[in-house]
Each structure stands twice: as C-alpha cells, then as structure tokens.
Amino acid sequence: MTLRSTAKRWTYLVHRWLGIGGCLLMLLWFVSGMVMLFIGYPKLTPGERLAALPVLGDARHWQGLSALPAAVQNEPEAVALTTLRGEPAYVVRSGSNVGAWSAYTGQALLPVSAQRAEASAAQFAGGQAFVGAMRVDEDRWTHSRALDAHRPLYRVEVGGAQPGDLYVSSRTGEVVLDAPHVQQRWNYVGAWLHWLYFLRMQSVDPVWTWVVIVLSALCTLAAISGIVVGVWRWRFRGHYRSGAKTPYVEPWMRWHHLIGLCAAAFVFTWIFSGLMSMNPLQVFSTTAGAVDAARYRGGAVSLDTAVAQPQDLLRAAAKQGFAPVEIQWRRIGGELFAVLLDGQGGTRIVSQAEGRLQVAQTLSTAWLQQHAQAMAAAPLLGFSILRTPDAYFYPRAPEAMNGAAVRRFPVAVADFGDEHATRVYFDLATGDPLLTMGHRERVGRWLFYFLHSWDLPAMLRHDTTRLGILLLLSVAGTALCATATVIGYRRLRMKLRRGRR
C-alpha cells in the first residue's frame, strides 16, 4: 500500500469515527447556536442596572470621600456613590474585593442578610420579591468571574411583568445579575447547552475548559476530513454509473454528501472559531506589561476639594438639568474627576479648575492625549477620535456574549509603538481605557468573533439580513449533523450486529 493510499484510508477512517463520535454534539451546537442568536446567557447590562436606580436626592448630610477608610481613599477611581438597600452608600471595588460604606456615617455597612437581599431585589424589580432568598455560591447562571467578588450570592425570586430570579451581592446588597424565567428556559437549549455548562463546576474550571477545547479540536478535525473526503468523492468531470456526481445512492449518505459540500465552509469555520473562543494555551493574550494603568492614573490626589463632595457635585449637576443616579470617581494623571450617570446611561464629567466645578460631556481630547502617553514606555504613534464603529470597537446587542461591554462614541484611539503594536480605546465620557489590543488580540478577534458571529460593523448595520443568513446556514449545518447522526447510528448498529454473530 502506497503512502498516498494509506493517507487516503486514514482520512476516511478519521472522518467516519470522529463523525460518529461528534455528530450529536455538533448537532446540539448548531441548534443551541440558533437560539443564542436571539436569547443570550443571563447578565445585567449597565443600562439595566442604571435604569433601576433612583435619582440621588438631598446630599446635605452625606459624607465626602475623605470620610472613607484611608485604604479606600488611595484608590478613589474604585469608588461609586449609589443607592443600596434604599439608602445612599459608597460601593468600593478593589481587585477581587468589594465592600459598602454608608454615605451618612462613612461606616462600613453590615453584611447583607436574606431580608435585605429581598428588599434590594424588590426595589430593583419595582414589584414584589418572594420571601425565601437562597444563599448560593455558584449555580448554572452565575459562572461569570466578574461575580467572584460578590460571592456568596442571594438568589431572590421576583414577580411582576418579568418574573425571574435576581442575584444579590452578599457583600454590598446590590443586584448583580438578572435571570428572567423565560430567558432561563430558553438557555437550557441555548447558551447553557452550547457552552456545555452542565459540565462546569465553578467559575474557574480547568477540567471543563480542556474538555471543551479537546471536543472542539476533534470536531474541527472531523469537519476538515469531511471536506477532503467530500471533494474526493465528487465527480467534477463525468458521472458515476447512477448518472450523478455523487457516488452515494442511499438517501441519507447522498444528502450528507450534498449538504456537506454546500455548507462545509460554514460548518468548519463555526466549529473552529468555537475552539478559538476558548483561547487555547492563551495564544491570543498579548504579553502583559505593554501598558500600565497605574502610570495613567498618576499619583495620590487630595480629597478635600469640591469634586470629592457629593452635595457640591449634585448642585452643579442640577444647574445643568442633569439628574444623576450614581456618581463615580476617576483619577487621571494625578487629577480627580467625578463621573455622573443618569438612568438612561447619560454621563457628565465634573472637574475642578480655579476653585470652581466645571461640568462637561467629554474630556478634552488634547488633555487626554497628553496623559495617554504616560500609559506606556513606548512612543505614542497616533491619537485619533473615532465617532463610528471600526472593526475592533463596536457595540453589540444585549443578547450577544459581549453585549454588556460599554461601547460609547466618540472614543479616543491611542496607538503605541511597542512590539505588540498595542492600541487602546479611551472613553471620552469617563477617561476609562475600554479596550486594549495587541497583535494576538487582533488575530483572536478575526478567528473567533468574526468567524463565529459575522460581527463586522457593516454587517451589524443590516442585522436582520445578517441573522437571516446565519439562520439559513445554521439550518444547513443542523441538517448535515442530523444526517451524520442517522448514518452513525446505522453504522454502530451494524457493527453491534456483526459482533453478536
């Protein structure tokens, strides 16, 4: 047997047995993927969170940032003034820790009880919360690592127009996840099934990670070998004895061959991009150290100024006709700023100059460019303002995997001359670095996001057409995997019968 014939035989065998082993899994991936086009994994978007907060009221008796503990004062950019348990409170996030302090006394709030969690959930839902909050560390809807600082969580069932479960932080008492019952039911045949979350035991689960990577790699190999076999078996010149271009007369085999040739490219790219979504061996992670957020923030700032006083900030906002529901602080280049947010996601940024508070919608571009340079040791090669989405920075619908990410325009874009060609997108409304990308992240963007969901801005602008095409191709992929399942079942049944004989 020649090397060529041996390679050909092994290609057939690899496709046959990997197909038998993975056809049902790939079928489930296609079906659940169609559901995910419309129903996403439960999450709490910034818009939902802000819309549920009441407008901040009379702040005459509220303490300023200087009343908080010294360790908190060193990181004012981690502080937000919001409403917790019906009262104004400071929420402080620092690394993997989160805590809450009373705005009246500056004292740390007591740990959250089940009754307080129910009250927070009722306020968020604008209706009744049922008694019996359950304390959970992690369940099928709370795998996100962003929730680690809030664990354990309270799961509270709420009624109203959108009944479901709300998850409340045991550290602060704020609602951190919204999971309506309808969304949960669809997720059992959607994202929960698609990501094989029934195998995931915790937010960081190496076993689940590698199971998904290995299964995706094997299914990718099955798709590649199927493309090769399908092309080999197709008569580009002439016909088989049946008069057809395909050698298969049996209907299931015939349809599997024909559908495979039509949908092969889509099936391969979807399964392969699903493998890339797991970032195997961290191949899409740029070496750390290209940018330094601490250098961008600058040194310590004074908290004895009007920018650190809620009453002064709310008074300045009222003159502008702006009604904030939350105040956040930022430290950029050693200067303190306050970011005011209203219930619709609108923002105002407040700074202090010559003893007076100044309210603006965005930061000065020239000022931000000056301080962006301090973020990296490499030279700043370019700094521009982006007013419409580009191929890397673009908003997505809430049901998308990254639908909760802030993508606000205009946005400043800084390109650095380091070995990774690092690019940073800065939010002009807050000064936050929203997205940092190097060479590897750019490659990952194309091999996962683009191949998996066709999310170029031009495609997203025609979202109905995009969804229609994705559904049509998903149906073709489903049909391909369904025929493979029937063929695989028949093959296994035949093998078992022969074994018995």
Short mmCIF file of C-alpha atoms in Angstrom, two decimals:
data_model
loop_
_atom_site.label_atom_id
_atom_site.label_comp_id
_atom_site.label_asym_id
_atom_site.label_seq_id
_atom_site.Cartn_x
_atom_site.Cartn_y
_atom_site.Cartn_z
CA MET A 1 0.00 0.00 0.00
CA THR A 2 1.46 3.34 -1.05
CA LEU A 3 1.81 6.33 1.23
CA ARG A 4 -0.90 8.12 -0.72
CA SER A 5 -3.41 5.30 -0.37
CA THR A 6 -2.57 4.95 3.33
CA ALA A 7 -3.16 8.66 3.92
CA LYS A 8 -6.42 8.43 1.99
CA ARG A 9 -7.63 5.47 4.01
CA TRP A 10 -6.80 7.16 7.29
CA THR A 11 -8.62 10.31 6.19
CA TYR A 12 -11.75 8.25 5.56
CA LEU A 13 -11.41 6.48 8.90
CA VAL A 14 -10.79 9.72 10.83
CA HIS A 15 -13.86 11.34 9.32
CA ARG A 16 -16.01 8.26 9.87
CA TRP A 17 -15.22 7.69 13.53
CA LEU A 18 -14.81 11.30 14.63
CA GLY A 19 -18.08 11.99 12.86
CA ILE A 20 -19.79 9.14 14.69
CA GLY A 21 -18.33 10.34 17.98
CA GLY A 22 -19.08 14.04 17.49
CA CYS A 23 -22.14 14.26 15.24
CA LEU A 24 -24.64 14.52 18.09
CA LEU A 25 -22.52 17.13 19.89
CA MET A 26 -22.21 19.22 16.73
CA LEU A 27 -25.96 18.89 16.16
CA LEU A 28 -26.57 20.29 19.65
CA TRP A 29 -24.12 23.12 18.96
CA PHE A 30 -25.98 24.17 15.81
CA VAL A 31 -29.43 24.01 17.42
CA SER A 32 -28.32 25.89 20.55
CA GLY A 33 -26.41 28.39 18.40
CA MET A 34 -29.63 29.35 16.60
CA VAL A 35 -31.28 30.01 19.96
CA MET A 36 -28.31 32.15 21.01
CA LEU A 37 -28.84 34.46 18.06
CA PHE A 38 -31.88 35.78 19.93
CA ILE A 39 -31.54 34.75 23.59
CA GLY A 40 -28.28 35.31 25.44
CA TYR A 41 -26.85 34.00 28.69
CA PRO A 42 -28.30 35.88 31.70
CA LYS A 43 -26.42 39.06 32.51
CA LEU A 44 -27.05 42.51 33.98
CA THR A 45 -26.20 45.22 31.47
CA PRO A 46 -25.09 48.69 32.61
CA GLY A 47 -28.30 50.11 31.14
CA GLU A 48 -30.50 47.74 33.15
CA ARG A 49 -28.59 48.48 36.35
CA LEU A 50 -28.76 52.26 35.99
CA ALA A 51 -32.42 52.24 34.95
CA ALA A 52 -33.34 50.53 38.24
CA LEU A 53 -31.59 53.10 40.47
CA PRO A 54 -33.45 56.07 41.99
CA VAL A 55 -32.22 59.61 41.42
CA LEU A 56 -29.77 60.70 44.12
CA GLY A 57 -31.57 63.07 46.47
CA ASP A 58 -30.68 65.62 49.12
CA ALA A 59 -26.98 65.21 49.92
CA ARG A 60 -26.64 67.84 52.64
CA HIS A 61 -25.93 65.26 55.34
CA TRP A 62 -23.80 62.93 53.26
CA GLN A 63 -20.13 62.39 53.94
CA GLY A 64 -17.50 63.01 51.26
CA LEU A 65 -14.75 60.69 50.10
CA SER A 66 -12.48 61.85 52.90
CA ALA A 67 -14.73 60.05 55.43
CA LEU A 68 -13.89 56.66 53.93
CA PRO A 69 -11.01 54.49 55.23
CA ALA A 70 -7.50 55.51 54.23
CA ALA A 71 -7.02 52.40 52.09
CA VAL A 72 -10.11 53.35 50.10
CA GLN A 73 -9.00 56.96 49.73
CA ASN A 74 -5.86 55.81 47.96
CA GLU A 75 -7.98 54.45 45.10
CA PRO A 76 -10.83 56.91 44.52
CA GLU A 77 -11.32 55.51 40.99
CA ALA A 78 -12.70 52.35 42.63
CA VAL A 79 -15.48 54.26 44.45
CA ALA A 80 -19.08 54.81 43.35
CA LEU A 81 -21.89 56.59 45.23
CA THR A 82 -25.16 54.80 44.58
CA THR A 83 -28.31 53.60 46.35
CA LEU A 84 -28.17 50.38 48.36
CA ARG A 85 -30.98 48.98 50.46
CA GLY A 86 -32.88 52.22 49.88
CA GLU A 87 -30.07 54.41 51.27
CA PRO A 88 -27.12 56.28 49.72
CA ALA A 89 -23.92 54.30 50.04
CA TYR A 90 -20.39 54.13 48.70
CA VAL A 91 -19.51 50.92 46.86
CA VAL A 92 -15.78 50.26 46.66
CA ARG A 93 -14.28 47.73 44.27
CA SER A 94 -10.59 46.96 44.65
CA GLY A 95 -9.20 43.95 42.85
CA SER A 96 -11.16 40.89 43.94
CA ASN A 97 -12.69 42.68 46.92
CA VAL A 98 -15.85 44.74 47.15
CA GLY A 99 -17.48 46.49 50.08
CA ALA A 100 -20.04 49.15 51.01
CA TRP A 101 -19.94 52.17 53.33
CA SER A 102 -22.79 54.38 54.50
CA ALA A 103 -22.87 57.83 52.90
CA TYR A 104 -24.37 59.19 56.14
CA THR A 105 -21.74 57.94 58.58
CA GLY A 106 -18.83 56.71 56.49
CA GLN A 107 -19.02 53.43 58.40
CA ALA A 108 -18.87 50.00 56.76
CA LEU A 109 -22.32 48.51 56.24
CA LEU A 110 -23.12 45.25 57.96
CA PRO A 111 -23.13 42.03 55.95
CA VAL A 112 -26.24 41.59 53.84
CA SER A 113 -28.99 39.41 55.29
CA ALA A 114 -31.59 37.46 53.34
CA GLN A 115 -34.22 40.04 54.26
CA ARG A 116 -32.10 42.91 52.95
CA ALA A 117 -31.39 40.97 49.78
CA GLU A 118 -35.13 40.56 49.26
CA ALA A 119 -35.65 44.29 49.80
CA SER A 120 -32.93 45.14 47.26
CA ALA A 121 -34.44 42.76 44.74
CA ALA A 122 -37.92 44.24 45.23
CA GLN A 123 -36.59 47.75 44.70
CA PHE A 124 -34.76 46.69 41.54
CA ALA A 125 -37.75 44.85 40.09
CA GLY A 126 -40.20 47.58 41.04
CA GLY A 127 -42.51 44.95 42.47
CA GLN A 128 -42.77 42.14 44.94
CA ALA A 129 -39.90 39.86 45.92
CA PHE A 130 -40.92 36.49 47.30
CA VAL A 131 -39.74 35.54 50.78
CA GLY A 132 -37.09 32.85 50.95
CA ALA A 133 -33.87 34.22 49.46
CA MET A 134 -31.44 31.37 48.90
CA ARG A 135 -27.74 31.75 49.55
CA VAL A 136 -25.72 30.26 46.67
CA ASP A 137 -22.03 30.34 45.96
CA GLU A 138 -22.39 29.45 42.27
CA ASP A 139 -25.07 27.90 40.09
CA ARG A 140 -25.80 27.39 36.40
CA TRP A 141 -26.36 31.11 35.73
CA THR A 142 -23.54 32.59 37.80
CA HIS A 143 -20.33 31.18 36.33
CA SER A 144 -19.02 34.62 35.35
CA ARG A 145 -15.75 35.52 37.06
CA ALA A 146 -17.00 39.10 37.36
CA LEU A 147 -19.25 37.84 40.17
CA ASP A 148 -16.41 36.32 42.21
CA ALA A 149 -16.02 39.41 44.43
CA HIS A 150 -19.72 39.25 45.37
CA ARG A 151 -19.91 35.59 46.36
CA PRO A 152 -21.77 34.06 48.01
CA LEU A 153 -24.87 35.44 46.30
CA TYR A 154 -28.52 35.59 47.30
CA ARG A 155 -30.97 34.28 44.74
CA VAL A 156 -34.30 36.06 45.10
CA GLU A 157 -37.40 35.22 43.06
CA VAL A 158 -39.38 38.25 41.90
CA GLY A 159 -42.74 38.62 40.19
CA GLY A 160 -44.14 41.49 38.19
CA ALA A 161 -44.11 41.98 34.42
CA GLN A 162 -40.90 39.95 34.03
CA PRO A 163 -40.81 37.22 36.70
CA GLY A 164 -37.50 35.57 37.34
CA ASP A 165 -34.52 35.37 39.67
CA LEU A 166 -32.34 38.25 40.79
CA TYR A 167 -28.92 37.61 42.27
CA VAL A 168 -27.87 39.96 45.05
CA SER A 169 -24.33 40.52 46.31
CA SER A 170 -23.78 39.37 49.90
CA ARG A 171 -21.02 41.99 50.18
CA THR A 172 -22.91 45.11 49.18
CA GLY A 173 -26.58 44.24 48.70
CA GLU A 174 -26.69 45.37 45.06
CA VAL A 175 -28.34 43.32 42.34
CA VAL A 176 -25.56 41.86 40.15
CA LEU A 177 -27.46 39.51 37.81
CA ASP A 178 -30.91 39.39 36.26
CA ALA A 179 -32.22 35.99 35.08
CA PRO A 180 -35.87 36.11 33.93
CA HIS A 181 -37.63 32.73 33.90
CA VAL A 182 -38.29 32.91 30.16
CA GLN A 183 -34.60 33.51 29.49
CA GLN A 184 -33.65 30.65 31.78
CA ARG A 185 -35.91 28.19 29.96
CA TRP A 186 -34.55 29.17 26.55
CA ASN A 187 -30.99 28.92 27.88
CA TYR A 188 -31.41 25.22 28.58
CA VAL A 189 -31.45 24.77 24.80
CA GLY A 190 -29.29 27.84 24.20
CA ALA A 191 -26.13 29.17 25.84
CA TRP A 192 -26.17 26.76 28.80
CA LEU A 193 -26.24 23.80 26.42
CA HIS A 194 -23.98 25.43 23.80
CA TRP A 195 -21.14 26.03 26.25
CA LEU A 196 -21.60 22.64 27.93
CA TYR A 197 -22.16 24.41 31.24
CA PHE A 198 -23.67 21.24 32.70
CA LEU A 199 -20.02 20.08 32.91
CA ARG A 200 -18.79 23.28 34.56
CA MET A 201 -18.43 23.11 38.33
CA GLN A 202 -17.05 26.58 39.14
CA SER A 203 -16.11 29.93 37.57
CA VAL A 204 -12.50 28.76 37.07
CA ASP A 205 -12.73 25.14 35.98
CA PRO A 206 -9.66 23.80 34.10
CA VAL A 207 -11.34 20.41 33.57
CA TRP A 208 -14.34 21.97 31.81
CA THR A 209 -12.03 24.26 29.82
CA TRP A 210 -9.95 21.42 28.45
CA VAL A 211 -12.96 19.18 27.81
CA VAL A 212 -14.43 21.91 25.59
CA ILE A 213 -11.07 22.55 23.89
CA VAL A 214 -10.45 18.86 23.14
CA LEU A 215 -14.00 18.22 21.92
CA SER A 216 -13.88 21.34 19.72
CA ALA A 217 -10.49 20.31 18.29
CA LEU A 218 -11.73 16.80 17.47
CA CYS A 219 -14.88 18.14 15.84
CA THR A 220 -12.78 20.61 13.84
CA LEU A 221 -10.68 17.70 12.60
CA ALA A 222 -13.86 15.82 11.69
CA ALA A 223 -15.02 18.82 9.65
CA ILE A 224 -11.67 19.16 7.84
CA SER A 225 -11.52 15.46 6.98
CA GLY A 226 -15.14 15.65 5.84
CA ILE A 227 -14.34 18.46 3.41
CA VAL A 228 -11.43 16.45 2.00
CA VAL A 229 -13.50 13.27 1.65
CA GLY A 230 -16.42 15.17 0.15
CA VAL A 231 -14.24 16.73 -2.53
CA TRP A 232 -12.55 13.40 -3.27
CA ARG A 233 -15.88 11.68 -3.77
CA TRP A 234 -17.35 14.34 -6.05
CA ARG A 235 -17.01 13.76 -9.80
CA PHE A 236 -16.02 17.14 -11.21
CA ARG A 237 -15.66 15.51 -14.62
CA GLY A 238 -18.05 12.88 -15.76
CA HIS A 239 -20.58 10.94 -13.68
CA TYR A 240 -20.90 7.77 -11.70
CA ARG A 241 -22.90 4.81 -13.09
CA SER A 242 -26.04 6.24 -11.50
CA GLY A 243 -25.62 9.36 -13.62
CA ALA A 244 -24.99 11.50 -10.55
CA LYS A 245 -21.94 13.43 -9.45
CA THR A 246 -22.03 11.74 -6.06
CA PRO A 247 -21.39 8.00 -5.65
CA TYR A 248 -23.97 7.60 -2.90
CA VAL A 249 -27.35 6.15 -3.83
CA GLU A 250 -28.67 5.62 -0.31
CA PRO A 251 -30.65 8.82 0.59
CA TRP A 252 -29.01 9.61 3.96
CA MET A 253 -25.49 9.25 2.58
CA ARG A 254 -26.42 11.16 -0.56
CA TRP A 255 -27.90 14.09 1.34
CA HIS A 256 -24.99 14.12 3.78
CA HIS A 257 -22.56 14.43 0.87
CA LEU A 258 -24.53 17.13 -0.95
CA ILE A 259 -25.28 19.24 2.13
CA GLY A 260 -21.70 18.84 3.29
CA LEU A 261 -20.32 20.23 0.05
CA CYS A 262 -22.68 23.22 0.25
CA ALA A 263 -22.24 24.00 3.96
CA ALA A 264 -18.72 22.67 4.58
CA ALA A 265 -17.00 26.05 4.82
CA PHE A 266 -19.55 27.40 7.30
CA VAL A 267 -19.53 24.24 9.44
CA PHE A 268 -15.73 24.24 9.61
CA THR A 269 -15.34 27.96 10.39
CA TRP A 270 -18.05 27.86 13.06
CA ILE A 271 -16.62 24.87 14.89
CA PHE A 272 -13.05 26.12 14.51
CA SER A 273 -13.97 29.60 15.77
CA GLY A 274 -15.74 27.97 18.71
CA LEU A 275 -12.41 26.33 19.53
CA MET A 276 -10.71 29.73 19.25
CA SER A 277 -13.23 31.21 21.71
CA MET A 278 -11.58 29.15 24.45
CA ASN A 279 -8.23 30.89 23.77
CA PRO A 280 -6.35 27.57 23.94
CA LEU A 281 -2.94 27.87 25.60
CA GLN A 282 -3.57 31.65 25.83
CA VAL A 283 -2.48 32.09 22.22
CA PHE A 284 -4.50 35.32 21.89
CA SER A 285 -3.14 37.02 25.00
CA THR A 286 -0.51 39.69 24.41
CA THR A 287 2.42 39.69 26.82
CA ALA A 288 1.49 41.70 29.91
CA GLY A 289 3.26 44.96 30.60
CA ALA A 290 2.69 46.76 27.31
CA VAL A 291 0.58 49.37 29.10
CA ASP A 292 0.49 50.44 32.74
CA ALA A 293 -2.83 51.68 34.12
CA ALA A 294 -1.18 52.93 37.32
CA ARG A 295 1.02 55.32 35.34
CA TYR A 296 -2.05 56.58 33.53
CA ARG A 297 -3.88 57.26 36.81
CA GLY A 298 -0.95 59.13 38.31
CA GLY A 299 -0.15 59.82 41.95
CA ALA A 300 -2.32 60.46 45.01
CA VAL A 301 -4.94 63.21 44.92
CA SER A 302 -6.47 65.44 47.56
CA LEU A 303 -9.99 64.54 48.71
CA ASP A 304 -10.66 67.87 50.41
CA THR A 305 -11.89 69.51 47.21
CA ALA A 306 -15.42 70.05 45.94
CA VAL A 307 -15.02 67.18 43.42
CA ALA A 308 -14.96 64.78 46.37
CA GLN A 309 -18.16 66.21 47.93
CA PRO A 310 -21.49 64.71 46.75
CA GLN A 311 -23.53 67.78 47.69
CA ASP A 312 -21.36 70.07 45.55
CA LEU A 313 -21.48 67.67 42.62
CA LEU A 314 -25.25 67.29 42.74
CA ARG A 315 -25.66 71.06 42.99
CA ALA A 316 -23.51 71.54 39.88
CA ALA A 317 -25.48 68.83 38.03
CA ALA A 318 -28.82 70.44 38.93
CA LYS A 319 -27.72 73.69 37.29
CA GLN A 320 -27.22 71.69 34.09
CA GLY A 321 -30.60 69.99 34.41
CA PHE A 322 -28.91 66.64 34.90
CA ALA A 323 -30.34 64.10 37.40
CA PRO A 324 -27.69 61.50 38.31
CA VAL A 325 -28.50 58.14 39.84
CA GLU A 326 -24.86 57.33 40.52
CA ILE A 327 -21.56 59.14 40.97
CA GLN A 328 -18.23 57.52 40.15
CA TRP A 329 -14.78 58.96 40.64
CA ARG A 330 -11.75 58.79 38.39
CA ARG A 331 -8.09 59.65 38.90
CA ILE A 332 -6.26 60.51 35.67
CA GLY A 333 -2.78 62.00 35.57
CA GLY A 334 -2.94 62.78 39.28
CA GLU A 335 -6.20 64.76 38.93
CA LEU A 336 -9.56 63.81 40.46
CA PHE A 337 -12.73 63.78 38.35
CA ALA A 338 -16.32 62.80 39.07
CA VAL A 339 -18.44 60.96 36.54
CA LEU A 340 -22.18 61.44 36.94
CA LEU A 341 -24.56 58.90 35.36
CA ASP A 342 -28.31 59.16 34.89
CA GLY A 343 -30.91 56.41 34.50
CA GLN A 344 -30.63 56.41 30.69
CA GLY A 345 -26.87 55.92 30.70
CA GLY A 346 -26.10 59.58 30.01
CA THR A 347 -22.94 60.99 31.57
CA ARG A 348 -21.39 64.21 32.73
CA ILE A 349 -17.79 64.58 33.85
CA VAL A 350 -17.03 67.12 36.57
CA SER A 351 -13.60 68.62 37.19
CA GLN A 352 -12.31 71.47 39.32
CA ALA A 353 -10.34 74.41 37.96
CA GLU A 354 -9.56 77.73 39.65
CA GLY A 355 -11.69 76.76 42.65
CA ARG A 356 -14.84 76.11 40.57
CA LEU A 357 -16.55 72.96 39.37
CA GLN A 358 -16.81 72.56 35.62
CA VAL A 359 -19.33 70.19 34.04
CA ALA A 360 -18.70 68.77 30.57
CA GLN A 361 -19.94 65.87 28.45
CA THR A 362 -16.45 64.69 27.47
CA LEU A 363 -12.84 65.17 28.44
CA SER A 364 -10.58 67.47 26.46
CA THR A 365 -9.00 65.49 23.62
CA ALA A 366 -5.65 67.29 23.90
CA TRP A 367 -5.57 66.76 27.66
CA LEU A 368 -6.39 63.06 27.33
CA GLN A 369 -3.74 62.59 24.64
CA GLN A 370 -1.12 64.11 26.93
CA HIS A 371 -1.92 61.65 29.72
CA ALA A 372 -2.41 58.64 27.45
CA GLN A 373 1.27 58.90 26.58
CA ALA A 374 2.13 58.10 30.19
CA MET A 375 0.37 54.75 29.91
CA ALA A 376 3.25 53.06 28.09
CA ALA A 377 7.01 53.36 27.87
CA ALA A 378 6.74 53.01 24.08
CA PRO A 379 6.16 56.15 22.00
CA LEU A 380 2.64 57.24 21.13
CA LEU A 381 2.48 56.86 17.34
CA GLY A 382 -1.05 58.09 16.81
CA PHE A 383 -4.01 59.55 18.66
CA SER A 384 -7.36 60.00 16.94
CA ILE A 385 -11.06 60.32 17.66
CA LEU A 386 -13.36 57.55 16.46
CA ARG A 387 -17.01 58.60 16.01
CA THR A 388 -18.34 55.44 14.37
CA PRO A 389 -17.58 51.74 14.99
CA ASP A 390 -14.49 50.17 13.47
CA ALA A 391 -13.58 46.50 13.05
CA TYR A 392 -12.43 46.16 16.68
CA PHE A 393 -14.55 48.59 18.70
CA TYR A 394 -18.28 48.29 18.13
CA PRO A 395 -21.46 47.82 20.20
CA ARG A 396 -23.39 44.57 20.27
CA ALA A 397 -26.97 43.69 21.16
CA PRO A 398 -27.55 42.70 24.82
CA GLU A 399 -28.02 39.02 23.95
CA ALA A 400 -24.50 38.82 22.45
CA MET A 401 -21.70 37.39 24.58
CA ASN A 402 -20.06 40.82 24.99
CA GLY A 403 -23.34 42.73 24.86
CA ALA A 404 -22.78 44.26 28.30
CA ALA A 405 -19.48 45.91 27.35
CA VAL A 406 -19.54 49.72 27.26
CA ARG A 407 -19.12 50.89 23.66
CA ARG A 408 -19.80 54.62 23.66
CA PHE A 409 -18.92 57.13 20.96
CA PRO A 410 -16.94 59.25 20.35
CA VAL A 411 -13.95 57.28 21.62
CA ALA A 412 -10.25 58.17 21.59
CA VAL A 413 -7.82 55.72 19.97
CA ALA A 414 -4.16 55.62 21.00
CA ASP A 415 -1.61 53.57 19.04
CA PHE A 416 1.70 52.77 20.73
CA GLY A 417 4.98 51.79 19.10
CA ASP A 418 5.75 48.74 21.24
CA GLU A 419 6.48 45.26 19.86
CA HIS A 420 2.81 44.30 20.12
CA ALA A 421 1.55 47.42 18.30
CA THR A 422 -0.76 47.99 21.26
CA ARG A 423 -3.92 50.00 20.67
CA VAL A 424 -6.04 51.44 23.49
CA TYR A 425 -9.59 52.80 23.15
CA PHE A 426 -10.40 55.52 25.72
CA ASP A 427 -13.93 56.53 26.72
CA LEU A 428 -14.08 60.32 26.33
CA ALA A 429 -17.02 60.46 28.74
CA THR A 430 -15.12 58.83 31.62
CA GLY A 431 -11.46 58.57 30.65
CA ASP A 432 -11.60 54.77 31.08
CA PRO A 433 -9.50 52.52 28.85
CA LEU A 434 -12.33 50.42 27.42
CA LEU A 435 -10.38 48.06 25.18
CA THR A 436 -6.68 47.19 24.84
CA MET A 437 -5.46 45.13 21.90
CA GLY A 438 -2.13 43.86 20.63
CA HIS A 439 -1.25 41.66 17.66
CA ARG A 440 -2.60 38.50 19.25
CA GLU A 441 -5.90 40.01 20.35
CA ARG A 442 -6.45 41.28 16.81
CA VAL A 443 -5.91 37.79 15.43
CA GLY A 444 -8.27 36.38 18.04
CA ARG A 445 -10.91 38.93 17.08
CA TRP A 446 -10.95 37.61 13.49
CA LEU A 447 -10.64 33.92 14.30
CA PHE A 448 -13.37 33.94 16.95
CA TYR A 449 -15.76 36.88 16.85
CA PHE A 450 -15.84 37.39 13.09
CA LEU A 451 -15.93 33.73 12.05
CA HIS A 452 -18.43 32.83 14.77
CA SER A 453 -20.97 35.64 14.53
CA TRP A 454 -20.16 37.79 11.48
CA ASP A 455 -19.94 40.93 13.58
CA LEU A 456 -18.31 43.43 11.25
CA PRO A 457 -19.95 46.87 11.79
CA ALA A 458 -21.21 46.87 8.18
CA MET A 459 -22.90 43.51 8.80
CA LEU A 460 -24.37 44.63 12.12
CA ARG A 461 -25.93 47.65 10.41
CA HIS A 462 -28.01 45.18 8.38
CA ASP A 463 -28.71 42.92 11.32
CA THR A 464 -31.96 41.41 10.03
CA THR A 465 -30.25 40.25 6.83
CA ARG A 466 -27.25 39.01 8.79
CA LEU A 467 -29.45 36.99 11.16
CA GLY A 468 -31.44 35.56 8.26
CA ILE A 469 -28.29 34.32 6.51
CA LEU A 470 -26.86 32.90 9.75
CA LEU A 471 -30.14 31.07 10.42
CA LEU A 472 -30.22 29.64 6.91
CA LEU A 473 -26.64 28.39 7.18
CA SER A 474 -27.30 27.08 10.70
CA VAL A 475 -30.23 25.06 9.35
CA ALA A 476 -27.89 23.60 6.71
CA GLY A 477 -25.36 22.74 9.43
CA THR A 478 -28.13 21.19 11.52
CA ALA A 479 -29.24 19.09 8.56
CA LEU A 480 -25.66 17.97 7.91
CA CYS A 481 -25.20 16.89 11.52
CA ALA A 482 -28.63 15.25 11.61
CA THR A 483 -27.80 13.09 8.57
CA ALA A 484 -24.45 12.26 10.18
CA THR A 485 -26.26 11.18 13.36
CA VAL A 486 -28.51 8.79 11.39
CA ILE A 487 -25.55 7.42 9.41
CA GLY A 488 -23.50 7.00 12.58
CA TYR A 489 -26.35 5.24 14.37
CA ARG A 490 -26.73 2.81 11.45
CA ARG A 491 -23.00 2.15 11.33
CA LEU A 492 -22.83 1.40 15.06
CA ARG A 493 -25.93 -0.83 14.90
CA MET A 494 -24.38 -2.76 12.02
CA LYS A 495 -21.12 -3.19 13.97
CA LEU A 496 -23.01 -4.46 17.02
CA ARG A 497 -24.94 -6.98 14.92
CA ARG A 498 -21.74 -8.27 13.37
CA GLY A 499 -20.18 -8.55 16.80
CA ARG A 500 -23.08 -10.68 18.06
CA ARG A 501 -22.78 -13.00 15.09
#
